[in-house]
């Protein structure tokens, strides 16, 4: 049984529209009206929503670069008996979002945490993608560092579940190119500007997507839904395995440990991989 602090207020995790303000729920509206204050990723964005709802409420800023200090201050106010609604700029807080940290903090302080469900771009994109939905994995935003991004993707080569990623327009083409290199020419759905005026879902392949966005600069925020690995056609080959070993080695792993990990995770012969890795390092 979970213990809670009966003397404190409550942290409400409030999902807000990802584009269309008509998606606001009645429960969300009532929660924003009833709390003592709102913790917002960007108070300017949240102010537009509050104005739309004709709600006036004190706000504090809580985002990536102030989450440590601001999170504790918010928790202190809740412990003193105030109720707080946590909102992000769009969608569900704590999903690929610093809200994860304040939820963890509140849980550690026995502060009640309640979700007010609503829009979530991951689920919306998956539902309209046409991809298998029974099992999927959410991978969030890939690293802006090319080396880290490629390593992340190589670790997913054998992933059989449908994969969902977030991506910004200025990084999209590099990400698609790295996905093509890691996965081969997989099927994907590119979901852009969901619920907004210019919503678009492009059902295509990685190669066609690279070709298209090379000629047509991407605009808007994207959710990428990619078909998982189908055995045995898309097993990791030796070249991909060696690249992953090299990346693990550059991060400080010994050759033996790197080979063992790649062999275990991707079904590559450990002896063959070790021999090939030794030759590649000579």
PDB file of C-alpha atoms in Angstrom, residues 12-251:
ATOM      1  CA  UNK A  12      -2.175  17.090 -10.930  1.00  0.00           C
ATOM      2  CA  UNK A  13      -0.561  15.967 -14.200  1.00  0.00           C
ATOM      3  CA  UNK A  14      -2.794  17.734 -16.712  1.00  0.00           C
ATOM      4  CA  UNK A  15      -2.700  16.839 -20.408  1.00  0.00           C
ATOM      5  CA  UNK A  16      -3.395  19.804 -22.691  1.00  0.00           C
ATOM      6  CA  UNK A  17      -4.144  20.021 -26.448  1.00  0.00           C
ATOM      7  CA  UNK A  18      -1.287  19.270 -28.848  1.00  0.00           C
ATOM      8  CA  UNK A  19      -2.675  21.702 -31.384  1.00  0.00           C
ATOM      9  CA  UNK A  20      -6.451  21.986 -31.536  1.00  0.00           C
ATOM     10  CA  UNK A  21      -7.769  23.797 -28.461  1.00  0.00           C
ATOM     11  CA  UNK A  22     -11.111  22.044 -28.979  1.00  0.00           C
ATOM     12  CA  UNK A  23      -9.491  18.902 -27.569  1.00  0.00           C
ATOM     13  CA  UNK A  24      -9.472  20.295 -24.029  1.00  0.00           C
ATOM     14  CA  UNK A  25     -11.512  18.059 -21.730  1.00  0.00           C
ATOM     15  CA  UNK A  26     -14.096  19.245 -19.227  1.00  0.00           C
ATOM     16  CA  UNK A  27     -12.133  17.566 -16.428  1.00  0.00           C
ATOM     17  CA  UNK A  28      -8.958  19.355 -17.508  1.00  0.00           C
ATOM     18  CA  UNK A  29     -10.765  22.694 -17.498  1.00  0.00           C
ATOM     19  CA  UNK A  30     -12.214  22.091 -14.034  1.00  0.00           C
ATOM     20  CA  UNK A  31      -8.834  21.039 -12.664  1.00  0.00           C
ATOM     21  CA  UNK A  32      -7.115  24.169 -13.980  1.00  0.00           C
ATOM     22  CA  UNK A  33      -9.900  26.253 -12.433  1.00  0.00           C
ATOM     23  CA  UNK A  34      -9.685  24.576  -9.040  1.00  0.00           C
ATOM     24  CA  UNK A  35      -5.941  24.347  -8.311  1.00  0.00           C
ATOM     25  CA  UNK A  36      -4.067  27.016  -6.376  1.00  0.00           C
ATOM     26  CA  UNK A  37      -1.365  27.465  -9.005  1.00  0.00           C
ATOM     27  CA  UNK A  38      -0.075  26.067 -12.301  1.00  0.00           C
ATOM     28  CA  UNK A  39       3.484  24.920 -13.078  1.00  0.00           C
ATOM     29  CA  UNK A  40       4.027  25.506 -16.801  1.00  0.00           C
ATOM     30  CA  UNK A  41       6.811  24.660 -19.239  1.00  0.00           C
ATOM     31  CA  UNK A  42       6.336  28.058 -20.900  1.00  0.00           C
ATOM     32  CA  UNK A  43       3.984  30.431 -19.071  1.00  0.00           C
ATOM     33  CA  UNK A  44       3.382  32.388 -22.296  1.00  0.00           C
ATOM     34  CA  UNK A  45       2.053  29.302 -24.069  1.00  0.00           C
ATOM     35  CA  UNK A  46      -0.090  28.297 -21.090  1.00  0.00           C
ATOM     36  CA  UNK A  47      -1.447  31.844 -20.785  1.00  0.00           C
ATOM     37  CA  UNK A  48      -2.941  31.504 -24.281  1.00  0.00           C
ATOM     38  CA  UNK A  49      -4.733  28.332 -23.178  1.00  0.00           C
ATOM     39  CA  UNK A  50      -5.962  29.935 -19.967  1.00  0.00           C
ATOM     40  CA  UNK A  51      -7.237  32.971 -21.877  1.00  0.00           C
ATOM     41  CA  UNK A  52      -9.087  30.635 -24.246  1.00  0.00           C
ATOM     42  CA  UNK A  53     -10.703  28.978 -21.220  1.00  0.00           C
ATOM     43  CA  UNK A  54     -11.309  32.328 -19.463  1.00  0.00           C
ATOM     44  CA  UNK A  55      -9.283  31.160 -16.453  1.00  0.00           C
ATOM     45  CA  UNK A  56      -7.041  33.387 -14.345  1.00  0.00           C
ATOM     46  CA  UNK A  57      -4.558  31.504 -12.210  1.00  0.00           C
ATOM     47  CA  UNK A  58      -1.069  32.143 -10.743  1.00  0.00           C
ATOM     48  CA  UNK A  59       1.678  30.391 -12.699  1.00  0.00           C
ATOM     49  CA  UNK A  60       5.261  29.385 -12.042  1.00  0.00           C
ATOM     50  CA  UNK A  61       7.831  28.304 -14.595  1.00  0.00           C
ATOM     51  CA  UNK A  62       9.042  24.712 -14.650  1.00  0.00           C
ATOM     52  CA  UNK A  63      11.163  23.570 -17.594  1.00  0.00           C
ATOM     53  CA  UNK A  64      14.366  21.750 -18.551  1.00  0.00           C
ATOM     54  CA  UNK A  65      16.867  24.337 -17.329  1.00  0.00           C
ATOM     55  CA  UNK A  66      15.291  25.280 -13.994  1.00  0.00           C
ATOM     56  CA  UNK A  67      13.729  21.976 -12.959  1.00  0.00           C
ATOM     57  CA  UNK A  68      16.073  21.305 -10.028  1.00  0.00           C
ATOM     58  CA  UNK A  69      15.455  24.546  -8.149  1.00  0.00           C
ATOM     59  CA  UNK A  70      11.912  25.161  -9.325  1.00  0.00           C
ATOM     60  CA  UNK A  71      10.839  21.584  -8.666  1.00  0.00           C
ATOM     61  CA  UNK A  72      11.738  21.768  -4.989  1.00  0.00           C
ATOM     62  CA  UNK A  73       9.941  25.114  -4.590  1.00  0.00           C
ATOM     63  CA  UNK A  74       6.810  23.654  -6.188  1.00  0.00           C
ATOM     64  CA  UNK A  75       6.984  20.605  -3.945  1.00  0.00           C
ATOM     65  CA  UNK A  76       7.371  22.813  -0.865  1.00  0.00           C
ATOM     66  CA  UNK A  77       4.205  24.708  -1.763  1.00  0.00           C
ATOM     67  CA  UNK A  78       2.282  21.462  -2.249  1.00  0.00           C
ATOM     68  CA  UNK A  79       3.564  20.150   1.090  1.00  0.00           C
ATOM     69  CA  UNK A  80       2.206  23.341   2.653  1.00  0.00           C
ATOM     70  CA  UNK A  81      -1.262  22.412   1.399  1.00  0.00           C
ATOM     71  CA  UNK A  82      -1.564  23.996  -2.063  1.00  0.00           C
ATOM     72  CA  UNK A  83      -2.782  22.072  -5.113  1.00  0.00           C
ATOM     73  CA  UNK A  84      -0.729  22.371  -8.306  1.00  0.00           C
ATOM     74  CA  UNK A  85      -1.468  21.545 -11.946  1.00  0.00           C
ATOM     75  CA  UNK A  86       1.593  20.614 -14.001  1.00  0.00           C
ATOM     76  CA  UNK A  87       1.246  21.342 -17.724  1.00  0.00           C
ATOM     77  CA  UNK A  88       3.591  21.163 -20.664  1.00  0.00           C
ATOM     78  CA  UNK A  89       3.342  23.257 -23.830  1.00  0.00           C
ATOM     79  CA  UNK A  90       1.400  20.474 -25.565  1.00  0.00           C
ATOM     80  CA  UNK A  91       0.314  16.976 -24.624  1.00  0.00           C
ATOM     81  CA  UNK A  92       0.942  14.948 -21.494  1.00  0.00           C
ATOM     82  CA  UNK A  93       3.524  16.169 -18.963  1.00  0.00           C
ATOM     83  CA  UNK A  94       6.344  13.799 -17.923  1.00  0.00           C
ATOM     84  CA  UNK A  95       6.380  12.074 -21.343  1.00  0.00           C
ATOM     85  CA  UNK A  96       9.762  12.972 -22.875  1.00  0.00           C
ATOM     86  CA  UNK A  97       9.526  15.990 -20.590  1.00  0.00           C
ATOM     87  CA  UNK A  98      11.155  17.232 -17.339  1.00  0.00           C
ATOM     88  CA  UNK A  99       7.852  16.655 -15.551  1.00  0.00           C
ATOM     89  CA  UNK A 100       9.209  13.157 -14.951  1.00  0.00           C
ATOM     90  CA  UNK A 101      11.544  14.610 -12.307  1.00  0.00           C
ATOM     91  CA  UNK A 102       8.930  16.497 -10.305  1.00  0.00           C
ATOM     92  CA  UNK A 103       6.663  13.448 -10.251  1.00  0.00           C
ATOM     93  CA  UNK A 104       9.558  11.421  -8.855  1.00  0.00           C
ATOM     94  CA  UNK A 105      10.277  14.150  -6.282  1.00  0.00           C
ATOM     95  CA  UNK A 106       6.642  14.327  -5.174  1.00  0.00           C
ATOM     96  CA  UNK A 107       6.438  10.553  -4.888  1.00  0.00           C
ATOM     97  CA  UNK A 108       9.537  10.567  -2.664  1.00  0.00           C
ATOM     98  CA  UNK A 109       7.828  13.135  -0.405  1.00  0.00           C
ATOM     99  CA  UNK A 110       4.570  11.140  -0.257  1.00  0.00           C
ATOM    100  CA  UNK A 111       2.725  13.896  -2.138  1.00  0.00           C
ATOM    101  CA  UNK A 112      -0.378  12.558  -3.946  1.00  0.00           C
ATOM    102  CA  UNK A 113      -0.005  12.645  -7.744  1.00  0.00           C
ATOM    103  CA  UNK A 114      -3.057  12.354  -9.991  1.00  0.00           C
ATOM    104  CA  UNK A 115      -3.243  12.198 -13.799  1.00  0.00           C
ATOM    105  CA  UNK A 116      -5.838  14.147 -15.753  1.00  0.00           C
ATOM    106  CA  UNK A 117      -5.595  12.264 -19.076  1.00  0.00           C
ATOM    107  CA  UNK A 118      -5.872  13.780 -22.505  1.00  0.00           C
ATOM    108  CA  UNK A 119      -3.930  14.278 -25.758  1.00  0.00           C
ATOM    109  CA  UNK A 120      -0.617  12.490 -26.281  1.00  0.00           C
ATOM    110  CA  UNK A 121       1.145  12.712 -29.646  1.00  0.00           C
ATOM    111  CA  UNK A 122       2.672   9.237 -29.308  1.00  0.00           C
ATOM    112  CA  UNK A 123      -0.698   7.504 -29.064  1.00  0.00           C
ATOM    113  CA  UNK A 124      -2.382   9.723 -31.646  1.00  0.00           C
ATOM    114  CA  UNK A 125       0.359   9.069 -34.220  1.00  0.00           C
ATOM    115  CA  UNK A 126       0.444   5.347 -33.532  1.00  0.00           C
ATOM    116  CA  UNK A 127      -3.326   5.053 -33.877  1.00  0.00           C
ATOM    117  CA  UNK A 128      -3.412   6.626 -37.350  1.00  0.00           C
ATOM    118  CA  UNK A 129      -0.124   5.227 -38.688  1.00  0.00           C
ATOM    119  CA  UNK A 130      -1.386   1.900 -39.962  1.00  0.00           C
ATOM    120  CA  UNK A 131       1.543   0.198 -38.183  1.00  0.00           C
ATOM    121  CA  UNK A 132       1.140  -2.705 -35.731  1.00  0.00           C
ATOM    122  CA  UNK A 133      -0.083  -1.272 -32.427  1.00  0.00           C
ATOM    123  CA  UNK A 134      -0.331  -4.304 -30.143  1.00  0.00           C
ATOM    124  CA  UNK A 135       3.299  -3.851 -29.014  1.00  0.00           C
ATOM    125  CA  UNK A 136       5.383  -0.718 -29.432  1.00  0.00           C
ATOM    126  CA  UNK A 137       8.316   1.160 -27.907  1.00  0.00           C
ATOM    127  CA  UNK A 138       8.614   4.913 -27.451  1.00  0.00           C
ATOM    128  CA  UNK A 139      12.167   6.189 -27.993  1.00  0.00           C
ATOM    129  CA  UNK A 140      11.535   9.928 -27.558  1.00  0.00           C
ATOM    130  CA  UNK A 141      13.907  12.467 -29.100  1.00  0.00           C
ATOM    131  CA  UNK A 142      17.185  11.108 -30.435  1.00  0.00           C
ATOM    132  CA  UNK A 143      20.420  12.810 -29.426  1.00  0.00           C
ATOM    133  CA  UNK A 144      21.592  15.864 -31.342  1.00  0.00           C
ATOM    134  CA  UNK A 145      25.061  14.302 -31.233  1.00  0.00           C
ATOM    135  CA  UNK A 146      25.462  12.258 -34.407  1.00  0.00           C
ATOM    136  CA  UNK A 147      27.586   9.553 -32.809  1.00  0.00           C
ATOM    137  CA  UNK A 148      25.169   9.027 -29.911  1.00  0.00           C
ATOM    138  CA  UNK A 149      22.192   9.095 -32.266  1.00  0.00           C
ATOM    139  CA  UNK A 150      23.689   6.396 -34.505  1.00  0.00           C
ATOM    140  CA  UNK A 151      24.584   4.225 -31.519  1.00  0.00           C
ATOM    141  CA  UNK A 152      21.016   4.507 -30.206  1.00  0.00           C
ATOM    142  CA  UNK A 153      19.652   3.414 -33.577  1.00  0.00           C
ATOM    143  CA  UNK A 154      22.088   0.527 -33.954  1.00  0.00           C
ATOM    144  CA  UNK A 155      20.930  -0.803 -30.588  1.00  0.00           C
ATOM    145  CA  UNK A 156      17.388  -0.922 -32.024  1.00  0.00           C
ATOM    146  CA  UNK A 157      18.212  -2.845 -35.201  1.00  0.00           C
ATOM    147  CA  UNK A 158      16.727  -6.075 -33.834  1.00  0.00           C
ATOM    148  CA  UNK A 159      13.717  -4.405 -32.151  1.00  0.00           C
ATOM    149  CA  UNK A 160      10.592  -6.230 -33.323  1.00  0.00           C
ATOM    150  CA  UNK A 161       8.050  -3.821 -31.846  1.00  0.00           C
ATOM    151  CA  UNK A 162       6.808  -0.759 -33.705  1.00  0.00           C
ATOM    152  CA  UNK A 163       9.069   2.171 -32.792  1.00  0.00           C
ATOM    153  CA  UNK A 164       7.883   5.730 -32.141  1.00  0.00           C
ATOM    154  CA  UNK A 165      10.176   8.778 -32.136  1.00  0.00           C
ATOM    155  CA  UNK A 166       9.747  12.533 -31.761  1.00  0.00           C
ATOM    156  CA  UNK A 167      11.750  14.790 -34.058  1.00  0.00           C
ATOM    157  CA  UNK A 168      12.179  18.495 -34.756  1.00  0.00           C
ATOM    158  CA  UNK A 169      12.183  19.751 -38.359  1.00  0.00           C
ATOM    159  CA  UNK A 170      15.793  20.990 -38.355  1.00  0.00           C
ATOM    160  CA  UNK A 171      17.049  17.519 -37.358  1.00  0.00           C
ATOM    161  CA  UNK A 172      14.652  15.395 -39.399  1.00  0.00           C
ATOM    162  CA  UNK A 173      16.751  14.762 -42.516  1.00  0.00           C
ATOM    163  CA  UNK A 174      19.869  13.687 -40.576  1.00  0.00           C
ATOM    164  CA  UNK A 175      17.763  11.425 -38.399  1.00  0.00           C
ATOM    165  CA  UNK A 176      16.071   9.797 -41.403  1.00  0.00           C
ATOM    166  CA  UNK A 177      19.448   9.237 -43.071  1.00  0.00           C
ATOM    167  CA  UNK A 178      20.838   7.607 -39.931  1.00  0.00           C
ATOM    168  CA  UNK A 179      17.708   5.443 -39.622  1.00  0.00           C
ATOM    169  CA  UNK A 180      18.086   4.314 -43.230  1.00  0.00           C
ATOM    170  CA  UNK A 181      21.719   3.396 -42.578  1.00  0.00           C
ATOM    171  CA  UNK A 182      20.872   1.459 -39.394  1.00  0.00           C
ATOM    172  CA  UNK A 183      17.548  -0.187 -40.301  1.00  0.00           C
ATOM    173  CA  UNK A 184      17.607  -0.452 -44.068  1.00  0.00           C
ATOM    174  CA  UNK A 185      14.632   0.705 -46.094  1.00  0.00           C
ATOM    175  CA  UNK A 186      11.908   0.190 -43.479  1.00  0.00           C
ATOM    176  CA  UNK A 187       8.288   1.281 -43.788  1.00  0.00           C
ATOM    177  CA  UNK A 188       7.330   4.324 -41.726  1.00  0.00           C
ATOM    178  CA  UNK A 189       4.644   6.919 -41.116  1.00  0.00           C
ATOM    179  CA  UNK A 190       5.659  10.556 -40.693  1.00  0.00           C
ATOM    180  CA  UNK A 191       2.997  12.372 -38.688  1.00  0.00           C
ATOM    181  CA  UNK A 192       3.336  16.145 -38.811  1.00  0.00           C
ATOM    182  CA  UNK A 193       1.500  18.914 -36.933  1.00  0.00           C
ATOM    183  CA  UNK A 194      -1.042  16.516 -35.408  1.00  0.00           C
ATOM    184  CA  UNK A 195      -4.515  18.032 -34.765  1.00  0.00           C
ATOM    185  CA  UNK A 196      -3.403  21.360 -36.271  1.00  0.00           C
ATOM    186  CA  UNK A 197      -4.611  23.062 -39.448  1.00  0.00           C
ATOM    187  CA  UNK A 198      -1.840  21.558 -41.599  1.00  0.00           C
ATOM    188  CA  UNK A 199      -1.866  18.034 -40.125  1.00  0.00           C
ATOM    189  CA  UNK A 200      -0.214  15.543 -42.466  1.00  0.00           C
ATOM    190  CA  UNK A 201       0.427  11.801 -42.310  1.00  0.00           C
ATOM    191  CA  UNK A 202       2.884  10.536 -44.934  1.00  0.00           C
ATOM    192  CA  UNK A 203       2.984   6.733 -45.326  1.00  0.00           C
ATOM    193  CA  UNK A 204       6.266   5.942 -47.016  1.00  0.00           C
ATOM    194  CA  UNK A 205       9.658   4.257 -46.642  1.00  0.00           C
ATOM    195  CA  UNK A 206      12.873   5.589 -45.132  1.00  0.00           C
ATOM    196  CA  UNK A 207      14.538   5.937 -48.552  1.00  0.00           C
ATOM    197  CA  UNK A 208      11.544   7.755 -50.035  1.00  0.00           C
ATOM    198  CA  UNK A 209      11.377  10.017 -46.976  1.00  0.00           C
ATOM    199  CA  UNK A 210      15.065  10.945 -47.316  1.00  0.00           C
ATOM    200  CA  UNK A 211      14.551  11.715 -51.008  1.00  0.00           C
ATOM    201  CA  UNK A 212      11.408  13.757 -50.361  1.00  0.00           C
ATOM    202  CA  UNK A 213      12.757  15.912 -47.538  1.00  0.00           C
ATOM    203  CA  UNK A 214      16.019  16.496 -49.381  1.00  0.00           C
ATOM    204  CA  UNK A 215      13.922  18.344 -51.960  1.00  0.00           C
ATOM    205  CA  UNK A 216      11.257  19.685 -49.588  1.00  0.00           C
ATOM    206  CA  UNK A 217      12.573  21.250 -46.357  1.00  0.00           C
ATOM    207  CA  UNK A 218      10.527  19.862 -43.429  1.00  0.00           C
ATOM    208  CA  UNK A 219       8.294  22.121 -41.359  1.00  0.00           C
ATOM    209  CA  UNK A 220       6.513  21.527 -38.086  1.00  0.00           C
ATOM    210  CA  UNK A 221       6.993  18.946 -35.346  1.00  0.00           C
ATOM    211  CA  UNK A 222       7.116  15.273 -36.357  1.00  0.00           C
ATOM    212  CA  UNK A 223       6.253  11.924 -34.826  1.00  0.00           C
ATOM    213  CA  UNK A 224       7.945   9.038 -36.660  1.00  0.00           C
ATOM    214  CA  UNK A 225       6.342   5.597 -36.485  1.00  0.00           C
ATOM    215  CA  UNK A 226       8.633   2.871 -37.860  1.00  0.00           C
ATOM    216  CA  UNK A 227       7.910  -0.789 -38.456  1.00  0.00           C
ATOM    217  CA  UNK A 228       9.940  -3.120 -36.242  1.00  0.00           C
ATOM    218  CA  UNK A 229      12.402  -5.753 -37.384  1.00  0.00           C
ATOM    219  CA  UNK A 230      10.981  -8.764 -39.214  1.00  0.00           C
ATOM    220  CA  UNK A 231      13.189 -11.834 -38.799  1.00  0.00           C
ATOM    221  CA  UNK A 232      15.209 -13.129 -40.501  1.00  0.00           C
ATOM    222  CA  UNK A 233      15.495 -10.547 -43.281  1.00  0.00           C
ATOM    223  CA  UNK A 234      16.687  -7.703 -41.070  1.00  0.00           C
ATOM    224  CA  UNK A 235      19.163  -9.305 -38.674  1.00  0.00           C
ATOM    225  CA  UNK A 236      22.129  -7.137 -37.782  1.00  0.00           C
ATOM    226  CA  UNK A 237      24.967  -7.809 -40.226  1.00  0.00           C
ATOM    227  CA  UNK A 238      28.648  -8.013 -39.299  1.00  0.00           C
ATOM    228  CA  UNK A 239      29.397  -4.492 -40.544  1.00  0.00           C
ATOM    229  CA  UNK A 240      26.670  -3.018 -38.305  1.00  0.00           C
ATOM    230  CA  UNK A 241      27.829  -5.153 -35.379  1.00  0.00           C
ATOM    231  CA  UNK A 242      31.427  -3.938 -35.773  1.00  0.00           C
ATOM    232  CA  UNK A 243      30.263  -0.336 -35.866  1.00  0.00           C
ATOM    233  CA  UNK A 244      28.367  -0.836 -32.619  1.00  0.00           C
ATOM    234  CA  UNK A 245      31.392  -2.529 -31.030  1.00  0.00           C
ATOM    235  CA  UNK A 246      33.563   0.408 -32.094  1.00  0.00           C
ATOM    236  CA  UNK A 247      31.118   2.882 -30.567  1.00  0.00           C
ATOM    237  CA  UNK A 248      31.019   0.956 -27.297  1.00  0.00           C
ATOM    238  CA  UNK A 249      34.830   0.836 -27.303  1.00  0.00           C
ATOM    239  CA  UNK A 250      35.026   4.604 -27.777  1.00  0.00           C
ATOM    240  CA  UNK A 251      32.756   4.977 -24.744  1.00  0.00           C
TER     241      UNK A 251
END
